[in-house]
XYZ file of C-alpha atoms in Angstrom:
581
model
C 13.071 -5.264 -9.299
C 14.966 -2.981 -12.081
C 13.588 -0.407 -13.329
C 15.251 0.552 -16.651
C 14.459 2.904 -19.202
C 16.118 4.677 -22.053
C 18.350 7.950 -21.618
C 15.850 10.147 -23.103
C 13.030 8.881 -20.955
C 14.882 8.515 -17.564
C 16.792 12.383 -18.133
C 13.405 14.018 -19.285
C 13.063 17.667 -17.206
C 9.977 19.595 -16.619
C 10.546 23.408 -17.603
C 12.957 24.909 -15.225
C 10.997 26.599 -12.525
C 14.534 27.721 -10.562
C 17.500 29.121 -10.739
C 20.598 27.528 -12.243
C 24.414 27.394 -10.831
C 26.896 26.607 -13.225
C 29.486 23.527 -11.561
C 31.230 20.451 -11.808
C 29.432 17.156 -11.970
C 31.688 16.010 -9.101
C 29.993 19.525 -7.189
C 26.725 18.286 -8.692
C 26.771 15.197 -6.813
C 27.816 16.933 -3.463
C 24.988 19.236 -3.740
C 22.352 16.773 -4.799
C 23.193 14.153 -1.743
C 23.008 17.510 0.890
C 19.644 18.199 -1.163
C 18.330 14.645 -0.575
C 19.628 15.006 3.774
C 22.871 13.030 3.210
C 25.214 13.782 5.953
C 27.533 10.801 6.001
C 29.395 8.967 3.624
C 31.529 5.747 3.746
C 34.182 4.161 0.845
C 37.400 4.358 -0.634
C 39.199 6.860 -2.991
C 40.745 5.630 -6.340
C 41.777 7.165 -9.665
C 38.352 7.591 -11.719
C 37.080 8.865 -8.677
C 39.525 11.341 -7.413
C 37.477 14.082 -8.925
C 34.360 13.048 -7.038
C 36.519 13.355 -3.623
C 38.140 16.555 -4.716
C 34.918 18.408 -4.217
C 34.100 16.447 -1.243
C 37.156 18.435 0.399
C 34.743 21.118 -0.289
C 31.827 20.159 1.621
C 33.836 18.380 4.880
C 31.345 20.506 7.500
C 27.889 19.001 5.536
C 29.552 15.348 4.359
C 30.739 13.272 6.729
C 32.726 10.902 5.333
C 34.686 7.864 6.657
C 37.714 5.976 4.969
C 37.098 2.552 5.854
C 39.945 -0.349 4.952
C 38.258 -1.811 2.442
C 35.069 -1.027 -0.111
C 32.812 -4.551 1.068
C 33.395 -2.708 4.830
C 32.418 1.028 3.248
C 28.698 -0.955 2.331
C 28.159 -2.859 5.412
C 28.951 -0.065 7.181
C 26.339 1.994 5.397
C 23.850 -1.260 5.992
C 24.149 -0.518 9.619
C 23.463 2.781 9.582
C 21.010 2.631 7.088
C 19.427 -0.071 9.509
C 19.295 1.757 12.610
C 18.109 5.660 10.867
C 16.085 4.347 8.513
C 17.819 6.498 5.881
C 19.679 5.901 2.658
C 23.127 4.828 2.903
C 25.451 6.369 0.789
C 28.849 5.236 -0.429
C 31.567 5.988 -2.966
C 34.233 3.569 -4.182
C 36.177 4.424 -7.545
C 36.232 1.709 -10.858
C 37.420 -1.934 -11.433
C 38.337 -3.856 -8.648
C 36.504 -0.914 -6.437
C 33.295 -1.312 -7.892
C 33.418 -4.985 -8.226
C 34.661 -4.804 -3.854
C 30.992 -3.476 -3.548
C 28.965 -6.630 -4.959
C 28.919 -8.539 -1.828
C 27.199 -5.823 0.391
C 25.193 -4.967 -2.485
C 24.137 -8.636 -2.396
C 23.856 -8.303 1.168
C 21.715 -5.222 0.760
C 19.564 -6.507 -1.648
C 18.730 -9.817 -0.372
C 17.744 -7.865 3.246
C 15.916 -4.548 1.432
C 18.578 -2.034 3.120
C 18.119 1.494 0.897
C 21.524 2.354 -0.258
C 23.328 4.514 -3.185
C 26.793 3.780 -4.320
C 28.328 5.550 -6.470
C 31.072 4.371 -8.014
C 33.570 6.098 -10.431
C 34.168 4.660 -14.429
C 36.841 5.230 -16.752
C 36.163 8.529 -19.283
C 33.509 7.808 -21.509
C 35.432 7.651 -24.592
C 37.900 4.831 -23.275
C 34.229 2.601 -22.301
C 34.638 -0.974 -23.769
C 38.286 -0.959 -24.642
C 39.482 -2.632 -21.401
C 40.750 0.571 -20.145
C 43.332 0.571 -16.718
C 40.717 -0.578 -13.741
C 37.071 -0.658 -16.481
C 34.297 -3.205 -15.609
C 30.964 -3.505 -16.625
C 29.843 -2.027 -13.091
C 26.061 -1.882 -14.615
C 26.249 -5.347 -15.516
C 27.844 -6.640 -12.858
C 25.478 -5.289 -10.321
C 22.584 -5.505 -12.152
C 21.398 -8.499 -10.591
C 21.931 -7.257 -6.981
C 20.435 -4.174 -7.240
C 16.985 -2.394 -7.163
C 18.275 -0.060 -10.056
C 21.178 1.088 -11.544
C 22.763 3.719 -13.751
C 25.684 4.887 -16.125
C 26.041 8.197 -16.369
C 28.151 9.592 -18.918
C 26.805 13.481 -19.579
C 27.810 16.188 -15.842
C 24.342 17.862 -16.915
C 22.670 14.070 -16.351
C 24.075 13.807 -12.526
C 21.274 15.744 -10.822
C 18.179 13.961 -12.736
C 20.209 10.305 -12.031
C 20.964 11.152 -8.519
C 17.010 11.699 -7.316
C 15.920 8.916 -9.160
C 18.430 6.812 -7.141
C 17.433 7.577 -4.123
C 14.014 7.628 -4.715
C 13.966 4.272 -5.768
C 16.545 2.996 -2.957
C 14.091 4.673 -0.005
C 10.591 3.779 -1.933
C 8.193 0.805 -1.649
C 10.196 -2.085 -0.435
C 13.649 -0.250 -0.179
C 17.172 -2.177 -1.607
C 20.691 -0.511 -3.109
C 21.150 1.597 -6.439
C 24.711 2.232 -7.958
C 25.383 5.115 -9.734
C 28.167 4.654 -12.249
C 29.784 7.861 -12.947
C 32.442 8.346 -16.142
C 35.529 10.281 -15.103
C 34.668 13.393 -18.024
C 31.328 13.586 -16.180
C 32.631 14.257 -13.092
C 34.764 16.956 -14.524
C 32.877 18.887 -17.187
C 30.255 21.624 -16.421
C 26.396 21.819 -15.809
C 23.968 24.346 -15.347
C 23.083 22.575 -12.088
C 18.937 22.301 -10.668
C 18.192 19.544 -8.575
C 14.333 18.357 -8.694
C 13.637 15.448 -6.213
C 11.768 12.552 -7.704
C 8.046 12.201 -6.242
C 6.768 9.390 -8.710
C 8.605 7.455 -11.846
C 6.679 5.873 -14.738
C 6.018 1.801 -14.750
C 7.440 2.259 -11.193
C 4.386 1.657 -8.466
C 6.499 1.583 -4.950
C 3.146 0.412 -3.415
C -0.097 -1.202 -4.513
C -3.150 0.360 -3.249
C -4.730 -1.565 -0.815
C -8.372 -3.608 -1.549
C -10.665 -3.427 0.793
C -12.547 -6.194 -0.081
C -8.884 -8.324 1.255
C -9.164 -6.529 4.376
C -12.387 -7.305 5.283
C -12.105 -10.703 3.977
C -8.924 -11.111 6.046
C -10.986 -9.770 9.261
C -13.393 -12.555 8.879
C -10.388 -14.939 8.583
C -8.785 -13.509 11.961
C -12.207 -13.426 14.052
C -13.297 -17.105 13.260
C -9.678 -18.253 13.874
C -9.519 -20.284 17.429
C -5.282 -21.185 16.929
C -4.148 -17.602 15.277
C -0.288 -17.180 14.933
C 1.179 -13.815 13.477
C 4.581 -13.881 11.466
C 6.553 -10.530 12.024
C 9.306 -9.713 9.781
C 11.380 -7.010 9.056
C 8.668 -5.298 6.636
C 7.245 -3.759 9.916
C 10.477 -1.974 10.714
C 10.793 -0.533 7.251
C 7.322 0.801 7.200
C 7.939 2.000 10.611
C 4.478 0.192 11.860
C 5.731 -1.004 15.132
C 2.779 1.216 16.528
C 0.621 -0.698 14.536
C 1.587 -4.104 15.078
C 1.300 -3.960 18.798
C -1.938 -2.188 18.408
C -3.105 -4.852 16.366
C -1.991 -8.147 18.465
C -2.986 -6.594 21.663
C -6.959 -5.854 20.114
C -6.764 -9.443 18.634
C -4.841 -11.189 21.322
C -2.915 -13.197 18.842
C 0.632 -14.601 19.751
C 3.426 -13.046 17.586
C 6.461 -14.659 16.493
C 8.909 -13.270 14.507
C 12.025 -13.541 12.050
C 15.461 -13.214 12.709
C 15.258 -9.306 10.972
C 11.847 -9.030 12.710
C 13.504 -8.899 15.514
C 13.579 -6.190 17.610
C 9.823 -4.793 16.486
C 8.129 -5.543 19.458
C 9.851 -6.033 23.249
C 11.373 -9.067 24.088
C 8.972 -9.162 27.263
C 6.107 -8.160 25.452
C 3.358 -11.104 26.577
C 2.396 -11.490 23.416
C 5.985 -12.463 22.178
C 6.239 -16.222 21.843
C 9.814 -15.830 20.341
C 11.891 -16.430 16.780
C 10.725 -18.351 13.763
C 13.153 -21.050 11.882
C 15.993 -23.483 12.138
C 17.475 -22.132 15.080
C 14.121 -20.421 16.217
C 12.061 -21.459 19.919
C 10.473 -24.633 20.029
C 6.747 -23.256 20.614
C 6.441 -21.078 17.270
C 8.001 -23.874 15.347
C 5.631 -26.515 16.590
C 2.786 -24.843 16.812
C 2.854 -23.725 13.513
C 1.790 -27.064 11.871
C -1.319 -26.716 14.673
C -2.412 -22.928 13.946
C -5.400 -22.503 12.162
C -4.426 -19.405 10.985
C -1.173 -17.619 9.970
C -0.697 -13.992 9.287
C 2.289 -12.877 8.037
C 2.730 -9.041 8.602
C 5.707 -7.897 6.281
C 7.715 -11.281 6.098
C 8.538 -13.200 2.719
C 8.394 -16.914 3.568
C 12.377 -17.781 3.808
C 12.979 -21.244 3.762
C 15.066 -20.649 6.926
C 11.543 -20.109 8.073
C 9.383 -22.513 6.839
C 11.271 -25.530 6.038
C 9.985 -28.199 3.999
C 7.417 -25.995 2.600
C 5.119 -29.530 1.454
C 4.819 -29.593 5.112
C 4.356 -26.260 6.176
C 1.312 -24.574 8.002
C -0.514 -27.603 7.109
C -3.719 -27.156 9.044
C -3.960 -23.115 8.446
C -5.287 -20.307 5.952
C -2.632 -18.172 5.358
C -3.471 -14.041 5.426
C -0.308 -12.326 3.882
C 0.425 -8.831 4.418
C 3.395 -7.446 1.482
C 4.521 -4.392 -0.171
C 6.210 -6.478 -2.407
C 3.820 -8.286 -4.639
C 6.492 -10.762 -6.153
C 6.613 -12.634 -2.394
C 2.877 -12.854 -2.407
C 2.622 -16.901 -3.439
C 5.909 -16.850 -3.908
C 6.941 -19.622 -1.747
C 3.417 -20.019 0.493
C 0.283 -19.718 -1.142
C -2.437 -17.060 0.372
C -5.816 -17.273 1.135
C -6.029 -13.615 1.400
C -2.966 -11.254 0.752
C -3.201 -7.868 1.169
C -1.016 -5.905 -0.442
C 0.551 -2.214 0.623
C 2.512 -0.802 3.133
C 1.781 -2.651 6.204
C 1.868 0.972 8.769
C -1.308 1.628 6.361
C -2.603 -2.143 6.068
C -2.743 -2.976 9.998
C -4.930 0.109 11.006
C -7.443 -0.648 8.495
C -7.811 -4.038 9.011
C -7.239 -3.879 13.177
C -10.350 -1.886 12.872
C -12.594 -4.388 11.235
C -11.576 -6.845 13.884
C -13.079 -8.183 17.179
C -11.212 -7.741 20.227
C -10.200 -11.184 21.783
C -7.993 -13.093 23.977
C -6.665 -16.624 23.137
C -5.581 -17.419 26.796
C -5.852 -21.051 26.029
C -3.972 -20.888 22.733
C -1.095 -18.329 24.442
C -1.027 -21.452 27.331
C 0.011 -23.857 24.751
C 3.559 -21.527 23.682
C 3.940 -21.156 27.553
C 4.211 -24.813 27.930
C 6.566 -25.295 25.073
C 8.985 -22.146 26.619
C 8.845 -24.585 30.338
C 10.055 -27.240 28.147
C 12.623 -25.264 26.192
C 13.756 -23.793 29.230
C 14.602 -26.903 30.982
C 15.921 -28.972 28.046
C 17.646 -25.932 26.663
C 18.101 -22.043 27.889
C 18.627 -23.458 31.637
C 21.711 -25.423 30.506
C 22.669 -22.638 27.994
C 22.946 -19.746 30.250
C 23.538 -21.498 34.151
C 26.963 -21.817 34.917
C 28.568 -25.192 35.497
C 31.774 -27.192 35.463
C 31.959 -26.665 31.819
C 33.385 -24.452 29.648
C 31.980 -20.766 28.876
C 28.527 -20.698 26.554
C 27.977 -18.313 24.111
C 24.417 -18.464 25.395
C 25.481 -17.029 28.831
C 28.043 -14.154 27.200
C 25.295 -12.778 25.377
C 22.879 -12.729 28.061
C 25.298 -10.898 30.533
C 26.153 -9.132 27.875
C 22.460 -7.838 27.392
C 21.866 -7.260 30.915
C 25.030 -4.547 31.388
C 23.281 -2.726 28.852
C 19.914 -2.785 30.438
C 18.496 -5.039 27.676
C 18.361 -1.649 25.327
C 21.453 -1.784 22.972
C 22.005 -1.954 19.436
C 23.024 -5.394 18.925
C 25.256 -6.386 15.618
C 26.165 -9.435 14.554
C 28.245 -11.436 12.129
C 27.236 -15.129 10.833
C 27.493 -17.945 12.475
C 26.612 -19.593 15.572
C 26.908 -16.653 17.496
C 24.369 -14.685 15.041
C 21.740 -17.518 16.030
C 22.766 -17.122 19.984
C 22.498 -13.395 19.456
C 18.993 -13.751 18.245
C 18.243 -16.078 20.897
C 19.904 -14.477 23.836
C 19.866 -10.528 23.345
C 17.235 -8.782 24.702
C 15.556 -5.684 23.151
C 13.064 -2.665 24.560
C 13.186 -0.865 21.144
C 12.845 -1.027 17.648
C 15.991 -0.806 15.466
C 17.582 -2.703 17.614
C 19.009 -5.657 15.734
C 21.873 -5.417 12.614
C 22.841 -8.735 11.216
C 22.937 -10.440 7.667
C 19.540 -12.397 7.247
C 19.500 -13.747 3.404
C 22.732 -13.457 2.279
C 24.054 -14.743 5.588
C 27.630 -12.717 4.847
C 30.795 -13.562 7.281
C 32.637 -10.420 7.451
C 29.163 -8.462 7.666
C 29.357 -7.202 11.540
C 32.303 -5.419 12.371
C 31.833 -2.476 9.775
C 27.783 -2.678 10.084
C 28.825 -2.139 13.842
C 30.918 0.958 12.550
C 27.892 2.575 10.663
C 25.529 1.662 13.498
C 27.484 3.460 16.220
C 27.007 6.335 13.548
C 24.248 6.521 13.269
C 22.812 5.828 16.687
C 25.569 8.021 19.037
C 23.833 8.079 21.621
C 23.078 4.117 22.050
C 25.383 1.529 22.776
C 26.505 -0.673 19.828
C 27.634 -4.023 20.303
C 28.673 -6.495 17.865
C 29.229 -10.311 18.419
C 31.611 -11.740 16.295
C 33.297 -15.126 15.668
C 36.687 -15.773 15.259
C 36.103 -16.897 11.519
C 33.754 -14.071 10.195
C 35.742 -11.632 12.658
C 38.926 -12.025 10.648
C 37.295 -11.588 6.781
C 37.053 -7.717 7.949
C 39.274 -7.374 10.535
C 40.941 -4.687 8.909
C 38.371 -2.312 9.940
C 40.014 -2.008 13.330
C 41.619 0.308 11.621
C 38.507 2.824 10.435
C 37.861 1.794 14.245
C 40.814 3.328 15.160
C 41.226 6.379 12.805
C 37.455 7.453 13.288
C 37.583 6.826 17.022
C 33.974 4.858 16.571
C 33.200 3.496 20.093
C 31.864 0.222 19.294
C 32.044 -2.831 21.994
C 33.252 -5.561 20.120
C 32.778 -9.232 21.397
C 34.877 -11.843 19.999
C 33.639 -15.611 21.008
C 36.347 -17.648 19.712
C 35.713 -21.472 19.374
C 38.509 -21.583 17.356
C 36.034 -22.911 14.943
C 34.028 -22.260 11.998
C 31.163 -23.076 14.457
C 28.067 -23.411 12.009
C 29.442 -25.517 9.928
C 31.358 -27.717 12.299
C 27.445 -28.311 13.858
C 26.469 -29.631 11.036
C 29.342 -31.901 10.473
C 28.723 -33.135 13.405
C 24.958 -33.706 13.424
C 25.333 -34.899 9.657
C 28.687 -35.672 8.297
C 29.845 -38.283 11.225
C 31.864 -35.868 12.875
C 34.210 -35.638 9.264
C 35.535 -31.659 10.211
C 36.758 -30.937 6.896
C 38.821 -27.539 6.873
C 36.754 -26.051 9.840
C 39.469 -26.020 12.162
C 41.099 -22.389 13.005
C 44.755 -22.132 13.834
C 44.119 -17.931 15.405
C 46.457 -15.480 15.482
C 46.454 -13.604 18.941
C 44.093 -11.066 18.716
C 44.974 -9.071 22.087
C 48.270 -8.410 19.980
C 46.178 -7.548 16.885
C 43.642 -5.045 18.937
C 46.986 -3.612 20.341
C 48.456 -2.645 17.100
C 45.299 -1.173 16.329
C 45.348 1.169 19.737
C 41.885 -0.770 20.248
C 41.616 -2.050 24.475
C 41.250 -5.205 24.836
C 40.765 -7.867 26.827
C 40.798 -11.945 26.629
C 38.710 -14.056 29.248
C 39.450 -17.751 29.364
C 37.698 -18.427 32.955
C 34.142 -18.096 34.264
C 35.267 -15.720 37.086
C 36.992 -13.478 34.809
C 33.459 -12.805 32.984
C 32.013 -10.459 34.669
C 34.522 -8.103 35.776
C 35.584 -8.275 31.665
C 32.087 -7.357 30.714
C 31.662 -4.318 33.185
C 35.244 -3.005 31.945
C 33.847 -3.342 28.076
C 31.132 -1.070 29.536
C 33.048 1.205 31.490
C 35.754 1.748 28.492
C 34.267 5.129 26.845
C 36.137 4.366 23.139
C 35.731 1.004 21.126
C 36.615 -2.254 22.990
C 37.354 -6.363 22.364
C 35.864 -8.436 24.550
C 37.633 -12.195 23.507
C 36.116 -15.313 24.980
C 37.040 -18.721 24.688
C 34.354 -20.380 24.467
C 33.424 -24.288 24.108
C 35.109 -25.725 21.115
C 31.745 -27.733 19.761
C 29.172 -26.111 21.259
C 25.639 -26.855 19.580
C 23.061 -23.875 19.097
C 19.634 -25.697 20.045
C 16.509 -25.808 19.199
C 17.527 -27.119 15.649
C 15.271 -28.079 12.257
C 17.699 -29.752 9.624
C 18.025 -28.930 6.563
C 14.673 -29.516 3.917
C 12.747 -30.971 7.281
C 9.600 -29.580 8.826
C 9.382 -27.399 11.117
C 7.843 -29.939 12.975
C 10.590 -31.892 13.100
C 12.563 -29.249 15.566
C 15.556 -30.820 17.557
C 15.980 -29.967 20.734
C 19.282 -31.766 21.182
């Protein structure tokens, strides 16, 4: 969604009600992110941003900022702490190549609804559209991965741009806004007033709810014998993890969620019948073509989740709850969607409904876990005379921490192990890259996670494939003395891929073969502890030093060259269709 309008419409001011301070834009944009509770900052300094960082030197005891290594790591980092405060992330990067360094976490951002504002320097506005030193098109490259964005080319139109930024980023379904800012901007002089935005024209962040849906919905949920509830990330963003277990535990309905639903209701929870999806538990995928129902609470339908869609939910009505009303019957059709923020959807319609149990129905998932377990988890996590499982790191891993860290991830096999394996007792809980699916994406997001949750522990999992795309960030690691536990299973693969040319290329591994460079050495350079495990026994005592170490730590383990992350639905198949080997 972009919401665009003229100049003159978007820099319209009621009559001034306050007093004025006369300053520089680059001042006006440090006093309108303390008015809007900024407090940290990640990116990278440049030339048409210089100004922009000059006041910032100004303002070091209410701005935090941190220099990362590069401007895609200043964006993920801001993902992960946007993730785990629920705030706005906020970065800066300066023009040209430093804008265009932002697109894939912008991508990233967009794709996964994580608020952000990056601002970005521009050449002066007189030198626009003469291929000036370092000028792009920053509005029109990022238009399309982006909620809204902005030149600004006047200092007095900083403070009206700024609110509407980051009321759009944090409103309705949230996603990033750049602010492009010209060089003469930053420099010349306003009679600065800052005004936060409470509403915006054409712009409705949320659709007010019918009634008529929820009651029609209740009827759905109370005749339903097979229920099965989809949770996705849309309850963490509306902050109704309250309201979802209040809901399942009146209606007794088994809960299943997506890989960015994770974390919104306790592993253990008995209602849990684990993850949707290709790599998801074999109950919730099978069962799925038996439900008679499906409610999807604040999920949009990925084809990661639903697979061939032709044969998807075939024997259920489908009750949809979205902020967003371009996923309603977007990719599923719905009987009944109800529309709004889902914190004020599920109390309404929990209170229309009967209380139940579906004992028999919650048997049926428990059966397919026994079978999972055996064919599956047992073999994943027991130790044998193989080699080491990424199934069994993670879930030591989890238990040092007491099953209540922050977990990051990169992409790859280990993202789908993660999700499998990690254990959670609270919300906000779970960083990773869901719809872009970006290698490269966890060690930064693992930076501005640590940030913004001190006082948890952060731990990222990493491959050796995605971990060397931002490795560099060792270094912010380093300088900013961020205590992140970093765990590094190296297959000495491009795992993900390999699996599938395996399972569907005849075993044909075209350029997914890593030749590493020693990354002990590496985490030495960077003054980051380390430590490399290459035996079973070693394990253990590795893990409980990662968790004794007070500053950041890598955690390498080899780990089985062509290892296989199971349950499995191929490509364009039904869900149905789930492979358990």
């Amino acid at each position: 969604m972009n919401v665009m309008e003229p100049q003159s419409q978007l820099l319209m001011k009621e009559e001034k009600t306050k007093e004025t301070k006369r300053m520089s834009g680059s001042e006006a944009v440090m006093q309108s992110l303390i008015n809007e509770g900024t407090t940290m900052i990640f990116g990278y300094p440049g030339g048409a941003i210089m100004p922009i960082y000059d006041a910032l030197y100004n303002y070091h005891d209410q701005l935090h900022h941190v220099l990362t290594r590069h401007e895609q790591g200043a964006v993920h980092a801001a993902q992960g702490y946007a993730r785990v405060t629920g705030k706005v992330g906020v970065c800066f990067a300066t023009s040209g190549p430093g804008a265009t360094n932002t697109v894939t976490g912008l991508a990233d951002a967009m794709m996964d609804s994580t608020p952000l504002v990056v601002i970005t320097g521009q050449v002066v506005s007189s030198l626009l559209g003469t291929d000036a030193f370092q000028e792009t098109d920053v509005v029109g490259v990022t238009q399309p991965v982006t909620k809204w964005n902005y030149q600004v080319r006047r200092a007095e139109d900083i403070p009206a741009a700024m609110a509407r930024a980051f009321y759009i980023a944090r409103s309705g379904r949230p996603g990033p806004v750049v602010v492009d800012i010209t060089k003469d901007a930053q420099v010349n002089e306003l009679e600065y007033q800052y005004e936060p935005v409470k509403a915006i024209r054409s712009y409705s962040p949320e659709s007010p709810i019918d009634f008529h849906q929820i009651e029609e919905a209740a009827k759905l949920i109370n005749l339903s014998r097979k229920p099965l509830a989809l949770v996705g990330q849309g309850v963490v963003l509306g902050n109704a993890e309250k309201e979802l277990l209040e809901f399942l535990e009146k209606s007794g309905i088994p809960a299943a969620w997506t890989l960015l639903g994770l974390s919104a209701m306790p592993t253990e929870h008995p209602l849990n019948v684990g993850m949707l999806g290709m790599h998801g538990n074999y109950g919730p995928n099978i069962k799925t073509n038996e439900a008679d129902l499906i409610i999807a609470i604040g999920m949009r339908f990925d084809d990661r989740v639903t697979g061939d869609l032709t044969k998807y939910a075939t024997n259920a009505r489908v009750i949809h709850l979205e902020i967003d009303p371009a996923e309603i019957n977007k990719n599923v059709h719905a009987d009944v969607p109800v529309l709004g923020n889902v914190k004020k959807s599920l109390p309404l319609l929990t209170g229309k409904i009967t209380k139940n149990e579906h004992s028999e129905w919650l048997a049926e998932f428990e059966a397919c876990s026994r079978i999972e377990y055996k064919r599956i988890i047992e073999k994943e996590t027991a130790p044998d005379d193989k080699g080491l499982r990424m199934g069994e790191v993670i879930s030591k891993v989890s238990s040092i921490f007491n099953d209540d860290a922050v977990m990051v991830t990169d992409v790859g096999q280990h993202q789908m192990m993660g999700a499998r394996y990690f254990r959670f007792r609270q919300s906000r809980s779970v960083v990773t890259s869901g719809g872009l699916g970006t290698m490269g994406f966890g060690l930064p997001a693992a930076m501005g996670a640590k940030l913004g949750a001190p006082e948890r522990p952060v731990c990222v999992f990493v491959g050796d494939g995605g971990f060397q795309m931002t490795i560099q960030e060792l270094g912010t690691i380093f300088q900013t003395k961020i205590p992140v536990k970093i765990v590094l299973l190296n297959n000495n693969f491009l795992g993900m891929v390999r699996q599938w040319q395996e399972l569907f290329f005849d075993k044909r591994y075209a350029s997914t073969e890593l030749i590493n460079p020693d990354f002990q050495t590496i985490a030495k350079g960077y003054h980051v502890p380390a430590v490399k495990v290459t035996e079973r026994e070693q394990l253990d005592g590795a893990i409980k030093q990662m968790a004794e170490t007070e500053g950041p730590f890598l955690m390498e383990v080899l780990v089985e060259k062509e290892g296989n992350v199971f349950p499995m639905v191929p490509a364009g198949a039904s869900v149905s269709d789930i492979r358990l080997e």
